[in-house]
PDB file of C-alpha atoms in Angstrom:
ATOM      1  CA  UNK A  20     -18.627 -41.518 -26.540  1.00 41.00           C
ATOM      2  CA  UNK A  21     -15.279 -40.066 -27.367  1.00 42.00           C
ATOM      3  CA  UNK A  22     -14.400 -36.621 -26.615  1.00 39.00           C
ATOM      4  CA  UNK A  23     -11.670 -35.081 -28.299  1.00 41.00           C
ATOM      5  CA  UNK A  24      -8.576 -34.216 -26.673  1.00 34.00           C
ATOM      6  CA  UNK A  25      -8.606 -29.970 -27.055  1.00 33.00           C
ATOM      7  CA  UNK A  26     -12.481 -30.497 -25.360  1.00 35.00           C
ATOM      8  CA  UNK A  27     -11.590 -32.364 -22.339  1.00 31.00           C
ATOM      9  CA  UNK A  28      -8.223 -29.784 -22.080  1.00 33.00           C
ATOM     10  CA  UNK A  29     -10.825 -26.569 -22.731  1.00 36.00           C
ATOM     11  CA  UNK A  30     -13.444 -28.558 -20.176  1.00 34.00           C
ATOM     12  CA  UNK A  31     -10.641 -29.319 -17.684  1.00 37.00           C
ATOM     13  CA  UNK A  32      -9.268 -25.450 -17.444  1.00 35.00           C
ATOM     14  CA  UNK A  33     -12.811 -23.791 -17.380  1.00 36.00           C
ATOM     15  CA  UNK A  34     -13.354 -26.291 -14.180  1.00 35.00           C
ATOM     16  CA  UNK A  35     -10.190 -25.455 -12.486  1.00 33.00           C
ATOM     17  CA  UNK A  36     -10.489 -21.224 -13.430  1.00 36.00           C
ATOM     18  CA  UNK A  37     -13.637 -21.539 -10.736  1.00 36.00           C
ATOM     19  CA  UNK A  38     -11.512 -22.627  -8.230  1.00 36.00           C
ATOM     20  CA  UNK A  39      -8.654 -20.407  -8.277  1.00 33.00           C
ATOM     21  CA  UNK A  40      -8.277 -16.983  -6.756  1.00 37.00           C
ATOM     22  CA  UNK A  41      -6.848 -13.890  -8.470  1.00 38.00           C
ATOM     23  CA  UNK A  42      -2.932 -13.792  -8.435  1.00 39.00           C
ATOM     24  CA  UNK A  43      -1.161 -11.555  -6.017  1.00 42.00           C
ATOM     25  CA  UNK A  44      -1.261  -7.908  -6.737  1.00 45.00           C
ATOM     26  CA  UNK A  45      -4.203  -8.885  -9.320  1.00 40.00           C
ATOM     27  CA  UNK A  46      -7.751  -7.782  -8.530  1.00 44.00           C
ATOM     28  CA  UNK A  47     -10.689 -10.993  -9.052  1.00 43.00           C
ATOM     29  CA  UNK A  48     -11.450  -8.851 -12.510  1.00 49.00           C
ATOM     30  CA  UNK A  49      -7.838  -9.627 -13.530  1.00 57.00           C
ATOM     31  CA  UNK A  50      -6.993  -5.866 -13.164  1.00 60.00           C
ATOM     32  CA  UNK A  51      -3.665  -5.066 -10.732  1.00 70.00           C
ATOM     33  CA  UNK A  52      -4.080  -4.201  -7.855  1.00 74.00           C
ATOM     34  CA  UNK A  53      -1.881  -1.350  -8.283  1.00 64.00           C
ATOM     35  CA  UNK A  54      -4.324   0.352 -10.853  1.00 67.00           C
ATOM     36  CA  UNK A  55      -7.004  -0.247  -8.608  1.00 78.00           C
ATOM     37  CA  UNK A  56      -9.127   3.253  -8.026  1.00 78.00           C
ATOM     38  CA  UNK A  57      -9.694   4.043  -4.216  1.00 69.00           C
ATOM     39  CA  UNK A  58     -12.097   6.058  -4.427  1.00 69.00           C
ATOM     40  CA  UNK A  59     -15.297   4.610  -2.914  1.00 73.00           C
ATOM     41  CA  UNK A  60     -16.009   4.216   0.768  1.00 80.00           C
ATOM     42  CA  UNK A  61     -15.050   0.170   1.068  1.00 80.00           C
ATOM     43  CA  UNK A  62     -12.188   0.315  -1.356  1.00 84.00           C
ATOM     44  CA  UNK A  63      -8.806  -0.517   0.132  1.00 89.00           C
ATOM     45  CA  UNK A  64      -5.247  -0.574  -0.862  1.00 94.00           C
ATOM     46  CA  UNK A  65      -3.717  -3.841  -1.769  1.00 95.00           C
ATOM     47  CA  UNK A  66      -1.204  -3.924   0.750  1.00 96.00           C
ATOM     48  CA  UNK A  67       0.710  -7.130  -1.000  1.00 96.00           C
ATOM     49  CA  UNK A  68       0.498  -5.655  -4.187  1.00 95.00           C
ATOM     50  CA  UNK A  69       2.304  -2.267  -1.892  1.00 97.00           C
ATOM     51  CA  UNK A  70       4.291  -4.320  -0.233  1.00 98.00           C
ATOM     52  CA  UNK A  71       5.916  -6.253  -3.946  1.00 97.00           C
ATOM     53  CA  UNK A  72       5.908  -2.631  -5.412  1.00 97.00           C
ATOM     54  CA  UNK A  73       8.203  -1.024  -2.800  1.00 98.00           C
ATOM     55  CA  UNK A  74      10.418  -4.308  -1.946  1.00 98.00           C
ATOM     56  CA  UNK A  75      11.090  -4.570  -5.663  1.00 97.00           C
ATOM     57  CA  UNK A  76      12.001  -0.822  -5.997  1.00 98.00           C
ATOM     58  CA  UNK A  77      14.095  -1.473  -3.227  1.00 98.00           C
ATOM     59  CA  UNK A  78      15.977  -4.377  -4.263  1.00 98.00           C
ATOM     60  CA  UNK A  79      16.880  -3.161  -7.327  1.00 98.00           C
ATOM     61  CA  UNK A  80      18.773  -0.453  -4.883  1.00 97.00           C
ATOM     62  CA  UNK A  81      19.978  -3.394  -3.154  1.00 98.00           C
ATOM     63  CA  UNK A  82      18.315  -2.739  -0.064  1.00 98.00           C
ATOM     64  CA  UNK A  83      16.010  -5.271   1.572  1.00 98.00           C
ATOM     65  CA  UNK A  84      12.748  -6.507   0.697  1.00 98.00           C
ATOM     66  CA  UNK A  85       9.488  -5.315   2.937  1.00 98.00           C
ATOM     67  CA  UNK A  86       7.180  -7.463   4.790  1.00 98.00           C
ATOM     68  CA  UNK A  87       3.852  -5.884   5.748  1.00 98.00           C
ATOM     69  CA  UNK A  88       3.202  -5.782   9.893  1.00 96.00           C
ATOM     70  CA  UNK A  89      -0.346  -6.241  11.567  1.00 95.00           C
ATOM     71  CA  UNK A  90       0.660  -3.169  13.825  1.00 93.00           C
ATOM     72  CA  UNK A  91       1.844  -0.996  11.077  1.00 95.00           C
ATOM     73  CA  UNK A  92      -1.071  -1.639   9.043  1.00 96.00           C
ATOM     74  CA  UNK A  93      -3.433  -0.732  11.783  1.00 95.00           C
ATOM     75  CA  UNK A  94      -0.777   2.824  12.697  1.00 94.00           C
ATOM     76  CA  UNK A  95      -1.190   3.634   8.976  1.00 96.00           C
ATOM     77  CA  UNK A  96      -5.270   3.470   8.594  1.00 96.00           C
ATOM     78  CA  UNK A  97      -5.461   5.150  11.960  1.00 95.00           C
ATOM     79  CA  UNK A  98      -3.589   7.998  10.764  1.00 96.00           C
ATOM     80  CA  UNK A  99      -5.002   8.366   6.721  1.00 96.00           C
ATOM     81  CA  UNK A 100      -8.797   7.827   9.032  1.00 95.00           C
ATOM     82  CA  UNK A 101      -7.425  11.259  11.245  1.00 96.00           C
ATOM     83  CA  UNK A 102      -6.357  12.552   8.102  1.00 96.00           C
ATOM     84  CA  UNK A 103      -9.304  12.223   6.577  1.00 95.00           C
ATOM     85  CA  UNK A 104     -11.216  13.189   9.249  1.00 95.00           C
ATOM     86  CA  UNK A 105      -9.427  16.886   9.388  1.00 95.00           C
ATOM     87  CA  UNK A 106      -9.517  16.992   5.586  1.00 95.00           C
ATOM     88  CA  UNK A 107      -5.976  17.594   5.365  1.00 95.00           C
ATOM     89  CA  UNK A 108      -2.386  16.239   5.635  1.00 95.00           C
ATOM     90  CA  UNK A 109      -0.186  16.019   8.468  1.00 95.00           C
ATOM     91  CA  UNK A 110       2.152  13.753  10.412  1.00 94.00           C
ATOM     92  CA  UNK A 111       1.639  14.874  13.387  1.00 92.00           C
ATOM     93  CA  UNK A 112      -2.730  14.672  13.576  1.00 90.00           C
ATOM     94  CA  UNK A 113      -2.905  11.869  16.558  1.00 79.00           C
ATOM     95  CA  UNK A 114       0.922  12.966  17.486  1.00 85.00           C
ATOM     96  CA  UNK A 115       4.318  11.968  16.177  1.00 88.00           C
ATOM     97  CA  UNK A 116       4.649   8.946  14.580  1.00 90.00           C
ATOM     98  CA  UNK A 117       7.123   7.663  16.763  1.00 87.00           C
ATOM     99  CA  UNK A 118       4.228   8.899  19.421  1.00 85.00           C
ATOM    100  CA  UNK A 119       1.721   7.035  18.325  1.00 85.00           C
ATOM    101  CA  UNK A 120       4.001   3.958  17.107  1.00 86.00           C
ATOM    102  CA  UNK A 121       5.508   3.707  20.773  1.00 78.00           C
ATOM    103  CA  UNK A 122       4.241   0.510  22.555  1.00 68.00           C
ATOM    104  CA  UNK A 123       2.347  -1.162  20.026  1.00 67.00           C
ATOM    105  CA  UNK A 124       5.974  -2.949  18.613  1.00 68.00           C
ATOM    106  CA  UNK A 125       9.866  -3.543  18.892  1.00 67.00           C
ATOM    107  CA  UNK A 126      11.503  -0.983  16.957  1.00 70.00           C
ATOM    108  CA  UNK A 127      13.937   1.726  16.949  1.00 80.00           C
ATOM    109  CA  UNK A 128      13.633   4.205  14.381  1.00 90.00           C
ATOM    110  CA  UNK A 129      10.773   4.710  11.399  1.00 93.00           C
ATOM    111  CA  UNK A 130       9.439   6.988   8.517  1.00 96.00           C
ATOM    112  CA  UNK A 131       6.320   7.734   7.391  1.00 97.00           C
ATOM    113  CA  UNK A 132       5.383   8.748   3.710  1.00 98.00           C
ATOM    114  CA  UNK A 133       1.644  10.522   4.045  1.00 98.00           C
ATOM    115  CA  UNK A 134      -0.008  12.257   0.832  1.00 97.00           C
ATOM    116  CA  UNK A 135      -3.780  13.112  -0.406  1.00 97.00           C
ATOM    117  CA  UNK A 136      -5.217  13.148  -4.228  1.00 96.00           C
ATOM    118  CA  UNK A 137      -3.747   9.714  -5.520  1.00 97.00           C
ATOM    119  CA  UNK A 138      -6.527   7.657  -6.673  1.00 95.00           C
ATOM    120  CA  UNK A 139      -4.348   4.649  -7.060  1.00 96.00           C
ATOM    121  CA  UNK A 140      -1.218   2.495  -5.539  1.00 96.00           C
ATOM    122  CA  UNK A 141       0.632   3.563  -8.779  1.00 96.00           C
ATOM    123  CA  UNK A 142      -0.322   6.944  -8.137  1.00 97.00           C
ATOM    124  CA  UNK A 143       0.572   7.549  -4.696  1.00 97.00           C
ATOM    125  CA  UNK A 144       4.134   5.063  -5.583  1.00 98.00           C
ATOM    126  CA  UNK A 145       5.024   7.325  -8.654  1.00 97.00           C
ATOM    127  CA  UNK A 146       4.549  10.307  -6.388  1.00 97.00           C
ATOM    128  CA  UNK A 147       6.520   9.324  -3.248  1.00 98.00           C
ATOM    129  CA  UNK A 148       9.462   8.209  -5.680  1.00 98.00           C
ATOM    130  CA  UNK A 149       9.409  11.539  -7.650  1.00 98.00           C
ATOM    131  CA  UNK A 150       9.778  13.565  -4.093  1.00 98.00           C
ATOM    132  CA  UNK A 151      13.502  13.609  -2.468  1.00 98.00           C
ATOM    133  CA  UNK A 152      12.080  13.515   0.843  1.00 98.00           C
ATOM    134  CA  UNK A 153       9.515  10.316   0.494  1.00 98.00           C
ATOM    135  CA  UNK A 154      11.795   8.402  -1.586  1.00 98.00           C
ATOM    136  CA  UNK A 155      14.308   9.105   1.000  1.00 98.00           C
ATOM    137  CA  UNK A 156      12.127   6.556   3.301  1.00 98.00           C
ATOM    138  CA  UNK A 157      11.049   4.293   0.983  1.00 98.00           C
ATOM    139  CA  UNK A 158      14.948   3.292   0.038  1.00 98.00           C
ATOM    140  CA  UNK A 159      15.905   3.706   4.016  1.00 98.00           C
ATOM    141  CA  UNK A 160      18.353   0.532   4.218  1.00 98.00           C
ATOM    142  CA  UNK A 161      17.203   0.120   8.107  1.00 96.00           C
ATOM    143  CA  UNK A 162      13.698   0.088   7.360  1.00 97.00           C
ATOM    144  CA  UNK A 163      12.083  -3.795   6.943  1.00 97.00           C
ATOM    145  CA  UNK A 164       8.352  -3.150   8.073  1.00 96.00           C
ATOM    146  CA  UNK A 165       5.356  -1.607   6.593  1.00 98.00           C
ATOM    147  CA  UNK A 166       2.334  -0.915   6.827  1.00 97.00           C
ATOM    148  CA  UNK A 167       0.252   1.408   4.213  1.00 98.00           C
ATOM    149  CA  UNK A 168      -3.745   2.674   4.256  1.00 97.00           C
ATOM    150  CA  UNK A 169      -6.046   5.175   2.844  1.00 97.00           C
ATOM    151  CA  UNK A 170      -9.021   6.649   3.826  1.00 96.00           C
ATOM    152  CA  UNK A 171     -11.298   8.043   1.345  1.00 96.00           C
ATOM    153  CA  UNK A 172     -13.411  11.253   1.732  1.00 95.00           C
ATOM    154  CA  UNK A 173     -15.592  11.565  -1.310  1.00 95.00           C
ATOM    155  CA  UNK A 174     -16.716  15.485  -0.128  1.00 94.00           C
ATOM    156  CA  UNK A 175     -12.988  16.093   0.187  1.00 92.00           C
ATOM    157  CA  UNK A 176     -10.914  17.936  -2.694  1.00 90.00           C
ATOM    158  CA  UNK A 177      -8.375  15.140  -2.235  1.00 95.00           C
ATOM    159  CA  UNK A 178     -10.980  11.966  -2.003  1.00 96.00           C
ATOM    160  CA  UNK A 179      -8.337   9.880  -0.884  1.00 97.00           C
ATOM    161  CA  UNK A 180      -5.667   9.963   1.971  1.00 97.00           C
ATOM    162  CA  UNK A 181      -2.764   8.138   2.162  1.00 97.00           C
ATOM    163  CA  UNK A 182      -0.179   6.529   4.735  1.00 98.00           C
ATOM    164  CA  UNK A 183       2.962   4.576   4.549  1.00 98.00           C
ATOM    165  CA  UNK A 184       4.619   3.841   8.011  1.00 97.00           C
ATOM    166  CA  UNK A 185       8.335   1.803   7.533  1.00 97.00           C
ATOM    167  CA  UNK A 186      10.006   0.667  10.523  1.00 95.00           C
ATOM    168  CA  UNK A 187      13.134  -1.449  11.493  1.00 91.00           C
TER     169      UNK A 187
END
């Protein structure tokens, strides 16, 4: 039997399409992560699609790129949970952020970008950038670590709270 060349190329890609995973910042249903809505109870940020979003804002600043900490990432859902939990915003629910930062790793200085009402990563991005005061820490040439979360609240007005936490 002789199969055509096209067939055995067509056969060969549907086999391997089973096997891969969804690109980075790229949900399984092709959709990125970035668009992703984050508004039902398990839905989380993509924290490498964050992570590319910020890092390539900043280095076309020519700051540094980001690279997403454990201990950040657990600092930032513990503080859009408390958030959540109050059913508003603050930085200082739980403390300061350098408070609640202080022993859990090595740094010197950090920021922390909070917000409530984005339904998506390119919602909550195209909102820090458009304030002074969150863009301010997102292009902060000391900062090198992140760590982002939401928490989502669906009897909330907001539905969805947000944190950002950069340190050095």
């Amino acid at each position: 039997m002789l199969i055509r060349p096209l067939a055995l190329i067509s056969l060969c890609a549907a086999a391997l399409a089973g096997c891969s995973s969804a690109p980075i910042g790229f949900t399984m249903s092709g959709e990125p992560g970035f668009y992703k809505k984050l508004t039902a109870e398990a839905a989380k940020v993509d924290e490498a699609a964050a992570r590319d979003m910020i890092s390539i804002y900043r280095t076309n600043q020519g700051l540094s790129a980001l690279k997403i900490d454990p201990a950040l990432m657990r600092a930032a859902q513990e503080q859009a949970l408390a958030m959540a939990r109050a059913d508003r915003m603050s930085h200082d629910i739980g403390g300061s952020l350098m408070s609640r930062l202080h022993g859990q790793l090595d740094h010197t200085r950090g920021v922390e970008n909070i917000s409530a009402g984005y339904h998506t990563l390119a919602e909550a991005f195209s909102g820090w950038r458009d304030s002074p005061a969150h863009n301010k820490n997102m292009l902060n040439p000391q900062m090198r670590r992140m760590g982002i979360a939401t928490a989502y609240v669906p009897q909330s007005k907001y539905k969805v709270y947000w944190a950002l936490i950069l340190t050095d």
